[in-house]
Short mmCIF file of C-alpha atoms in Angstrom, two decimals:
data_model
loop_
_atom_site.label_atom_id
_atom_site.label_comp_id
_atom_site.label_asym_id
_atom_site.label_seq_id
_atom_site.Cartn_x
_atom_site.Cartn_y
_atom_site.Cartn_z
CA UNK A 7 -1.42 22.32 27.16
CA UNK A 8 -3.81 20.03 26.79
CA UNK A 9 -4.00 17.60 23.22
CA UNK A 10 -7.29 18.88 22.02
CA UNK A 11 -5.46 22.63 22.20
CA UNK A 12 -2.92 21.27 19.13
CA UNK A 13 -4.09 21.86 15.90
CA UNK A 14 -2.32 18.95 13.26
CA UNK A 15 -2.59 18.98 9.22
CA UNK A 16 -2.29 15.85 7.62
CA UNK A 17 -0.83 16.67 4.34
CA UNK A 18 -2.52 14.49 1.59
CA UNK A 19 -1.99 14.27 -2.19
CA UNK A 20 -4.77 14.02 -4.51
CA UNK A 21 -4.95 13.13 -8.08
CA UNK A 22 -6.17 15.52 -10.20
CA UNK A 23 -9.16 13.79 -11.17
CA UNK A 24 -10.27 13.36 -7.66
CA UNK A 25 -10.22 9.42 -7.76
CA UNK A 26 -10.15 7.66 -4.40
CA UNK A 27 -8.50 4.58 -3.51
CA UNK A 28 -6.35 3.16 -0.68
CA UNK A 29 -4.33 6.36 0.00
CA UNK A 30 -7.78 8.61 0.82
CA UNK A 31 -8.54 5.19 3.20
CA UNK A 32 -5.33 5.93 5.00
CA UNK A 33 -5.69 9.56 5.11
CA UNK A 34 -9.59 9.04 7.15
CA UNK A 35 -7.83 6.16 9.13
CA UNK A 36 -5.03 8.15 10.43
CA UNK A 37 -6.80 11.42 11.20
CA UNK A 38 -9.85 9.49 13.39
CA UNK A 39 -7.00 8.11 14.72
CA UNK A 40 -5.52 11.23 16.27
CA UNK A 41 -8.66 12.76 16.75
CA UNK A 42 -9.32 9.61 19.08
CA UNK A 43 -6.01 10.05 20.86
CA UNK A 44 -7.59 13.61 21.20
CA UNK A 45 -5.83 15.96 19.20
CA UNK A 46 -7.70 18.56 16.38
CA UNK A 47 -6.88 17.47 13.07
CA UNK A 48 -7.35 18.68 9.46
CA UNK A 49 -7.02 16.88 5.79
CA UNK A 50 -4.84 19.59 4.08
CA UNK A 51 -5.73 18.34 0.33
CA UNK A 52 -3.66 19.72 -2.62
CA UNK A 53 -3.30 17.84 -6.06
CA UNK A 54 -0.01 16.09 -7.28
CA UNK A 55 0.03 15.63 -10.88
CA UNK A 56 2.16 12.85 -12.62
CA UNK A 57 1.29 13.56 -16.10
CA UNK A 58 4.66 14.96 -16.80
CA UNK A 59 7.90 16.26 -15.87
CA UNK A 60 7.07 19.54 -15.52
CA UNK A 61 3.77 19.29 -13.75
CA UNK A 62 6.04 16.88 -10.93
CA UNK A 63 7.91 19.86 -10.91
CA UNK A 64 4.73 22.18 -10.35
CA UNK A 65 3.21 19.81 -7.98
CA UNK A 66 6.55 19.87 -5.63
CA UNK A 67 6.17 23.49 -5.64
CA UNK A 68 2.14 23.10 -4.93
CA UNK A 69 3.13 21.45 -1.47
CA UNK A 70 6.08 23.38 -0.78
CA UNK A 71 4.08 26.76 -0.43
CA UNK A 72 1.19 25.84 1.30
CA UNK A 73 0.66 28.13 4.18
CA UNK A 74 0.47 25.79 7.01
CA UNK A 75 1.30 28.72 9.90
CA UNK A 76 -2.19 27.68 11.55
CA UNK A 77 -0.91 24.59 12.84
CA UNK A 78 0.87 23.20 15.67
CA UNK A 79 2.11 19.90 13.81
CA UNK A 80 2.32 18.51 10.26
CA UNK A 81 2.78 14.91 9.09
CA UNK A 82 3.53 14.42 5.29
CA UNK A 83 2.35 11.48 3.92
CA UNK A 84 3.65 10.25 -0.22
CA UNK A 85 5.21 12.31 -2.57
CA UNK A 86 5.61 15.45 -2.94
CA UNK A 87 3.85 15.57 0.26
CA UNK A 88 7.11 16.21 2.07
CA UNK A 89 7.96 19.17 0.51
CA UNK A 90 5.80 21.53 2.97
CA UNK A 91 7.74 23.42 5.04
CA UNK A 92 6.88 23.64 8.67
CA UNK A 93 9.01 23.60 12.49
CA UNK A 94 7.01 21.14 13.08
CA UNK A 95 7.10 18.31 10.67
CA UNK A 96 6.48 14.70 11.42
CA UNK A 97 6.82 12.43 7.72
CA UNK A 98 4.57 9.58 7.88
CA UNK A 99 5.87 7.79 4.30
CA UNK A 100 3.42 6.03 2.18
CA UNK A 101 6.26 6.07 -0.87
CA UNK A 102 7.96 8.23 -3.04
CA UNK A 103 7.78 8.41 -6.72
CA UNK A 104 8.41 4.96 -7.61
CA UNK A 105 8.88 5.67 -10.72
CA UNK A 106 11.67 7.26 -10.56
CA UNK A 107 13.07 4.80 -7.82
CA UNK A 108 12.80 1.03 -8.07
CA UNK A 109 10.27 0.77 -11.05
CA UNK A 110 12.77 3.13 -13.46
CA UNK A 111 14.03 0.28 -15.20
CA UNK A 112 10.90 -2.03 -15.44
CA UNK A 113 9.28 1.55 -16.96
CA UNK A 114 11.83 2.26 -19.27
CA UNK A 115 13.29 -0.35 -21.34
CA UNK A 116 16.36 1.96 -22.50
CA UNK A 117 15.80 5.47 -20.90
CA UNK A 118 17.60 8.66 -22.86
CA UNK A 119 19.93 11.01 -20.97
CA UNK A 120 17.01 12.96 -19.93
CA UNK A 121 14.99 10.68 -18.10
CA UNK A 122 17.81 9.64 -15.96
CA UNK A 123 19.06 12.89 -15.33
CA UNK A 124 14.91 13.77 -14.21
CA UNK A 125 15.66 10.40 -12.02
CA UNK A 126 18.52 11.99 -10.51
CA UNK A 127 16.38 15.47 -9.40
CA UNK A 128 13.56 13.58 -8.13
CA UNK A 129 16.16 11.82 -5.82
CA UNK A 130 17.90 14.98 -4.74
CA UNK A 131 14.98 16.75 -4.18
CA UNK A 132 13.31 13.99 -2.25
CA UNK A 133 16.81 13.35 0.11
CA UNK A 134 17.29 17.25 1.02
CA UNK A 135 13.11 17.43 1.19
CA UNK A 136 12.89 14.25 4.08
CA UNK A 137 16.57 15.46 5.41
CA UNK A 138 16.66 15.84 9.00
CA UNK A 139 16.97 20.03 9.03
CA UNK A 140 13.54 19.78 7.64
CA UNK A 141 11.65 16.74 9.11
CA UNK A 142 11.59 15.63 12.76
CA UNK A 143 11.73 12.23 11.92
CA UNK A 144 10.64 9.79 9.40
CA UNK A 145 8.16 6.59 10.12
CA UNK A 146 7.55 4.51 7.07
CA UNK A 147 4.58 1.93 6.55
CA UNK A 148 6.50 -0.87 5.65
CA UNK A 149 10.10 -2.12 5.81
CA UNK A 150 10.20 -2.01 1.40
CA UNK A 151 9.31 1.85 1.89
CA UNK A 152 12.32 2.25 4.55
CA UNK A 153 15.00 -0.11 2.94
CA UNK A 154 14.09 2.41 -0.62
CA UNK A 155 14.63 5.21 1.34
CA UNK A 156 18.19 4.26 2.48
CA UNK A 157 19.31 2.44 -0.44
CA UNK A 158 18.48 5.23 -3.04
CA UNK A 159 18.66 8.67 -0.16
CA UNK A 160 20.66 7.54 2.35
CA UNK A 161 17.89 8.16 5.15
CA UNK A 162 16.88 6.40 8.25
CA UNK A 163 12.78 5.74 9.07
CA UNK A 164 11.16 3.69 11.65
CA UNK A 165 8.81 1.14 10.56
CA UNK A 166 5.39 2.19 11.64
CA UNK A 167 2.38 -0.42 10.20
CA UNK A 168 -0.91 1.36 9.99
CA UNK A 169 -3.65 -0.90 10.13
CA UNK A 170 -6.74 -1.32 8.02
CA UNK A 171 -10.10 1.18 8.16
CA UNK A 172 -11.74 -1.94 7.11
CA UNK A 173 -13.67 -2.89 10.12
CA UNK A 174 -16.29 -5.76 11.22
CA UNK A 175 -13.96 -8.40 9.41
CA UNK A 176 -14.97 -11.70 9.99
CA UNK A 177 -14.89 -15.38 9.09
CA UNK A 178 -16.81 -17.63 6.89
CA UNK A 179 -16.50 -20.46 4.36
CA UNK A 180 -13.46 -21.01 2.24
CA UNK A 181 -14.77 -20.78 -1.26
CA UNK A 182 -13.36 -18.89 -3.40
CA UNK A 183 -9.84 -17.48 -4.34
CA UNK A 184 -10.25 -13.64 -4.09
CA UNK A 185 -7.98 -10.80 -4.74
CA UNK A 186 -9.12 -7.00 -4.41
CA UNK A 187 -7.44 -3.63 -5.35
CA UNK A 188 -6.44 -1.58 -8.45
CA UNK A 189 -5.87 -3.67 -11.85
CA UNK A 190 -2.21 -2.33 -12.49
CA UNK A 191 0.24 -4.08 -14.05
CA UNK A 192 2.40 -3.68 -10.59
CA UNK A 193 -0.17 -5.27 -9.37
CA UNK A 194 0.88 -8.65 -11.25
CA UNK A 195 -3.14 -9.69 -11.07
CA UNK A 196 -1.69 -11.72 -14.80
CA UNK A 197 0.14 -13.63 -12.77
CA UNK A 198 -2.80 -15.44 -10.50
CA UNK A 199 -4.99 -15.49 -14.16
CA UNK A 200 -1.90 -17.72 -15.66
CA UNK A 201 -2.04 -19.55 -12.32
CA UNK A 202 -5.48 -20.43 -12.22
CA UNK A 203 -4.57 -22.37 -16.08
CA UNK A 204 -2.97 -24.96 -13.64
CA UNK A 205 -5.21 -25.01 -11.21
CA UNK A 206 -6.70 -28.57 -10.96
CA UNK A 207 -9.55 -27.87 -7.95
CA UNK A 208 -12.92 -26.54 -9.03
CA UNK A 209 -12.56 -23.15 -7.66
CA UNK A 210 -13.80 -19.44 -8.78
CA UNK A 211 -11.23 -16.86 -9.01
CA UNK A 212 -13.18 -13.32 -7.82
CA UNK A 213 -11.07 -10.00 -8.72
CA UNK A 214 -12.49 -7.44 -7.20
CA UNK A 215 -11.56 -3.51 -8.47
CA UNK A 216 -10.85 -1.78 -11.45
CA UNK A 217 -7.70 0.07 -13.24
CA UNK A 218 -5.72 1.07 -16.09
CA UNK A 219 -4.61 -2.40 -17.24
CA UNK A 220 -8.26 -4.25 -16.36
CA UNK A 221 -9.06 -4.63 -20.26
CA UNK A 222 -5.86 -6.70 -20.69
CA UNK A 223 -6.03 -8.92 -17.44
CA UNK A 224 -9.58 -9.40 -19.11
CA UNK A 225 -8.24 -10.56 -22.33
CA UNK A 226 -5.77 -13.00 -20.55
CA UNK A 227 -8.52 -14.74 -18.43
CA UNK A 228 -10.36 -15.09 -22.02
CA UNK A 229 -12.96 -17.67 -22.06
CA UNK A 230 -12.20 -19.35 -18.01
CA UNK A 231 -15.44 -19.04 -16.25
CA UNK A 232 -13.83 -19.81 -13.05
CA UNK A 233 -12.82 -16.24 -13.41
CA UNK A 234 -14.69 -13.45 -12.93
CA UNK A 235 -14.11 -9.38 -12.70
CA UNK A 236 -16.47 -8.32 -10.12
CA UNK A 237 -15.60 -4.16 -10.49
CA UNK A 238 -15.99 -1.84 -7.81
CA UNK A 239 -17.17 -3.27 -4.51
CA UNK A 240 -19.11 -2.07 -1.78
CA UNK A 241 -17.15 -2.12 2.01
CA UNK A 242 -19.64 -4.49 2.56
CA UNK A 243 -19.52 -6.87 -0.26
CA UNK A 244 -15.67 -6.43 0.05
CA UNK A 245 -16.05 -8.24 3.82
CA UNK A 246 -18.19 -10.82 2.89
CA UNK A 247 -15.26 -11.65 -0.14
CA UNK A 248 -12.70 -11.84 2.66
CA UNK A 249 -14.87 -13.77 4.75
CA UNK A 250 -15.81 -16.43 2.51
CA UNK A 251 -11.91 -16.65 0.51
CA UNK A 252 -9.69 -19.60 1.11
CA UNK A 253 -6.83 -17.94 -0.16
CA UNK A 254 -5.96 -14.19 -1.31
CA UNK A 255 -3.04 -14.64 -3.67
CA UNK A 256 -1.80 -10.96 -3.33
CA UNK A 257 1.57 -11.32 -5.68
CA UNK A 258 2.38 -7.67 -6.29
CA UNK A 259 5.58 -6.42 -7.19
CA UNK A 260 7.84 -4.42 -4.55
CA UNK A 261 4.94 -3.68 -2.53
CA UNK A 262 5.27 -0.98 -0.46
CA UNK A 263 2.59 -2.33 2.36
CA UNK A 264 -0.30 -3.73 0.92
CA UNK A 265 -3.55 -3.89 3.84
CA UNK A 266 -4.86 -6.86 1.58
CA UNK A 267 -2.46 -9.56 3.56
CA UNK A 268 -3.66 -7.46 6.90
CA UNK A 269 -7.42 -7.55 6.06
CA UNK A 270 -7.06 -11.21 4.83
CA UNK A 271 -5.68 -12.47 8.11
CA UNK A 272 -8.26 -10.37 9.94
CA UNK A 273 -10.59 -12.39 7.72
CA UNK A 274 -8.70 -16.07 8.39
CA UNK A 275 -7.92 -16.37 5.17
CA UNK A 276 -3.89 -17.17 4.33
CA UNK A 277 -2.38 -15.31 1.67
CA UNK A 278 0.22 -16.66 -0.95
CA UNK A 279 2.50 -13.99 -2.17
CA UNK A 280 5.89 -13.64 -3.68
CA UNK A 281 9.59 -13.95 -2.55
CA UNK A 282 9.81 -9.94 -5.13
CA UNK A 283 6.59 -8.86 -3.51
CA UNK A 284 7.97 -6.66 -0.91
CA UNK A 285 5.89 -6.58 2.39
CA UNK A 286 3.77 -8.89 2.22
CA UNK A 287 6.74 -11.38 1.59
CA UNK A 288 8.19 -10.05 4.76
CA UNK A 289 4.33 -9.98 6.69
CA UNK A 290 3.35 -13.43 5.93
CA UNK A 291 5.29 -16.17 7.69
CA UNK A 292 5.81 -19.19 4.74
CA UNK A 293 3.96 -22.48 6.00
CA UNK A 294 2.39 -20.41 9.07
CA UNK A 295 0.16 -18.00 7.75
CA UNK A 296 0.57 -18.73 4.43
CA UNK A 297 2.96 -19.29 1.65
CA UNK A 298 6.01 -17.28 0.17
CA UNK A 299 6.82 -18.61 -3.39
CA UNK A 300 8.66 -17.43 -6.55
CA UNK A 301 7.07 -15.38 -9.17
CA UNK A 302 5.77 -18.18 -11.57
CA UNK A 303 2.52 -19.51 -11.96
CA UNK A 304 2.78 -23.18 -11.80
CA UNK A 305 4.00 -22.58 -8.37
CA UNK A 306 0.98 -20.39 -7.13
CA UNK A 307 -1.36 -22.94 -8.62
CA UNK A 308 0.25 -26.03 -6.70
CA UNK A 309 -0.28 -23.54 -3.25
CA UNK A 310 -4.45 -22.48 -4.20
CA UNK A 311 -4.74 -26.66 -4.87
CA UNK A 312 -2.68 -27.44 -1.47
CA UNK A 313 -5.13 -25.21 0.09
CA UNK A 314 -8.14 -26.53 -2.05
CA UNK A 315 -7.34 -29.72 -1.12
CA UNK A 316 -7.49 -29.19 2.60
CA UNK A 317 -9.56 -26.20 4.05
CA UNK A 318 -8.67 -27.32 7.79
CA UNK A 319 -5.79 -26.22 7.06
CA UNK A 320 -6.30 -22.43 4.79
CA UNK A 321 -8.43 -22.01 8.38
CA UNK A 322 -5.45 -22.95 10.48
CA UNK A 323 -3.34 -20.54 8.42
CA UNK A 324 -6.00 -18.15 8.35
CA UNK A 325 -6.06 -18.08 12.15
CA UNK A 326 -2.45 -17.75 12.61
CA UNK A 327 -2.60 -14.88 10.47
CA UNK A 328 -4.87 -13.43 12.16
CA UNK A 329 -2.85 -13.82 15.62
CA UNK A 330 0.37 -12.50 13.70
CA UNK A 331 -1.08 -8.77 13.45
CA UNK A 332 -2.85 -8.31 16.57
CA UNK A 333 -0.16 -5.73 17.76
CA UNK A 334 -0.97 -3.78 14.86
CA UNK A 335 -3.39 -0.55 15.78
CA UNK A 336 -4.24 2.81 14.77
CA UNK A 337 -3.72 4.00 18.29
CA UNK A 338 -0.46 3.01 18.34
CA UNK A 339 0.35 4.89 15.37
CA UNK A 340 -1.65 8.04 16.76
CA UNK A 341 0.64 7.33 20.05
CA UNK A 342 3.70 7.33 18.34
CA UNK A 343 2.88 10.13 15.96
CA UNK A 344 1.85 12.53 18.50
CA UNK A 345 5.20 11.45 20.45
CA UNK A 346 7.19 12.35 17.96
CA UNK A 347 5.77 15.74 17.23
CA UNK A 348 6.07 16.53 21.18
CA UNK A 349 2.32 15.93 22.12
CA UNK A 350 2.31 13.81 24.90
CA UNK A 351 -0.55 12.48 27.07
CA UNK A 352 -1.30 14.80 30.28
#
């Protein structure tokens, strides 16, 4: 039977006010990805809602009935994703509930009996949900999402990168220090703003994005008119940002993947991030393709004035970068993805 016979269902959460972000960008990259490697392929949309216990609950159950007889294959994505039931089920993981994993006790200071003991569910339900009577196998996008999944479910994964929708990145001058994506306090974009205090080169500091915490990273930059919140983006404006950064300080904490350090290098601009900063600290090679430093600000600072201070070599970095992720492709995920769920080429 020929690929384009298979019909697959990428199973994708949605919030329930419909706002898009880097998850929906994965969602379009992996299905033209498939339907490049030649296989029929559906967005199966339903909405996870983290307002509350008991709509986690109801959202678990949302994905867990969903009629999905119509299809040949299914690939889960995040949380509750997972939960479908199907023969043929292929889990793809963006990340579970990190709220209940690894963030738990930056959340909640001194969490009652009942939060831990929701902790505890979300963790059961998640290990028998991704347990190997119910999923064929599990591919995670980064090596933080897989070293989670064993330390707190006792699963294996195989690391799977997906790489960027972003096309037509390219290279320009090194201007600017630039960070994109959603103003969360995960995020750690207060970190780069304390930075840029110590920062002795005459440099702007572009943020590009918007988010729940924006009004106080706006507060902290305060009066600096190096810095500036540029909001939303176009795909456009957002390559011509790359293109003309000299660095992309991208300092998040626990990251699960992060496609800023992959669209950076694909731009040839080095990224700094940070030894807690999950992937990227384990993408970017420190002193090749940019540098790996502890969570303080006087030490990001020295790094954006190194690399101030000589742009021969942010573009040298840049360019390794760049050379670092060339193995990375959507049609080697499609590839292994289709493997997996038994549709091979022929």
């Amino acid at each position: 039977m020929k690929r384009s016979d298979f019909n697959i269902a990428i199973i994708a959460p949605t919030t329930p006010s419909g706002e898009e972000g880097g998850a929906e960008r994965f969602y379009q990259g992996l299905r033209d990805a498939l339907e490049a490697a030649g296989a029929k392929v559906s967005i199966i949309h339903a909405v996870s809602d983290e307002s509350g216990f008991d709509a986690i609950k109801a959202s678990y159950l949302r994905f867990y009935d969903l009629d999905l007889a119509a299809f040949d294959g299914v690939i889960s994505t995040k949380a509750p994703s997972y939960a479908v039931r199907h023969p043929n089920h292929v889990c793809y993981l963006v990340h579970t509930m990190r709220v209940f994993y690894d963030m738990f006790d930056r959340e909640f200071q001194r969490p009652a009996d009942d939060l831990r003991e929701q902790r505890a569910f979300i963790q059961r339900l998640d290990s028998a949900a991704l347990s190997p009577a119910r999923v064929r196998e599990i591919f995670v996008i980064g090596k933080e999402v897989g070293d989670r999944l064993s330390q707190y479910n006792a699963l294996g994964s195989e690391l799977l990168y997906p790489d960027t929708t972003l096309t037509g990145l390219r290279t320009g001058a090194y201007e600017h220090v630039f960070l994109p994506g959603r103003l969360h306090r995960w995020k750690r974009v207060d970190l780069v703003i304390k930075a840029m205090q110590h920062v002795k080169a005459d440099v702007p500091f572009l943020i590009a994005g918007t988010g729940e915490d924006e009004a106080a990273f706006r507060k902290l930059a305060g009066a600096d008119e190096r810095i500036r919140f540029l909001g939303r983006v176009t795909e456009e404006q957002l390559r011509e940002l790359y293109a003309n950064a000299l660095v992309v300080p991208f300092v998040p904490q626990r990251e699960d993947l992060g496609l800023v350090t992959f669209e950076a290098f694909g731009s040839d601009t080095p990224v700094i991030t940070c030894s807690d900063s999950g992937e990227p600290a384990n993408i970017v090679q420190h002193d090749k393709t940019g540098f790996i430093v502890e969570p303080d600000p006087v030490a990001i600072a020295e790094r954006i004035d190194f690399l101030a201070n000589d742009r021969e070599q942010a573009a040298a970095m840049g360019q390794a970068g760049r050379r670092s992720i060339e193995g990375i492709s959507w049609q080697g995920v499609a590839e292994t993805l289709l493997g997996s769920l038994g549709f091979h080429k022929g």
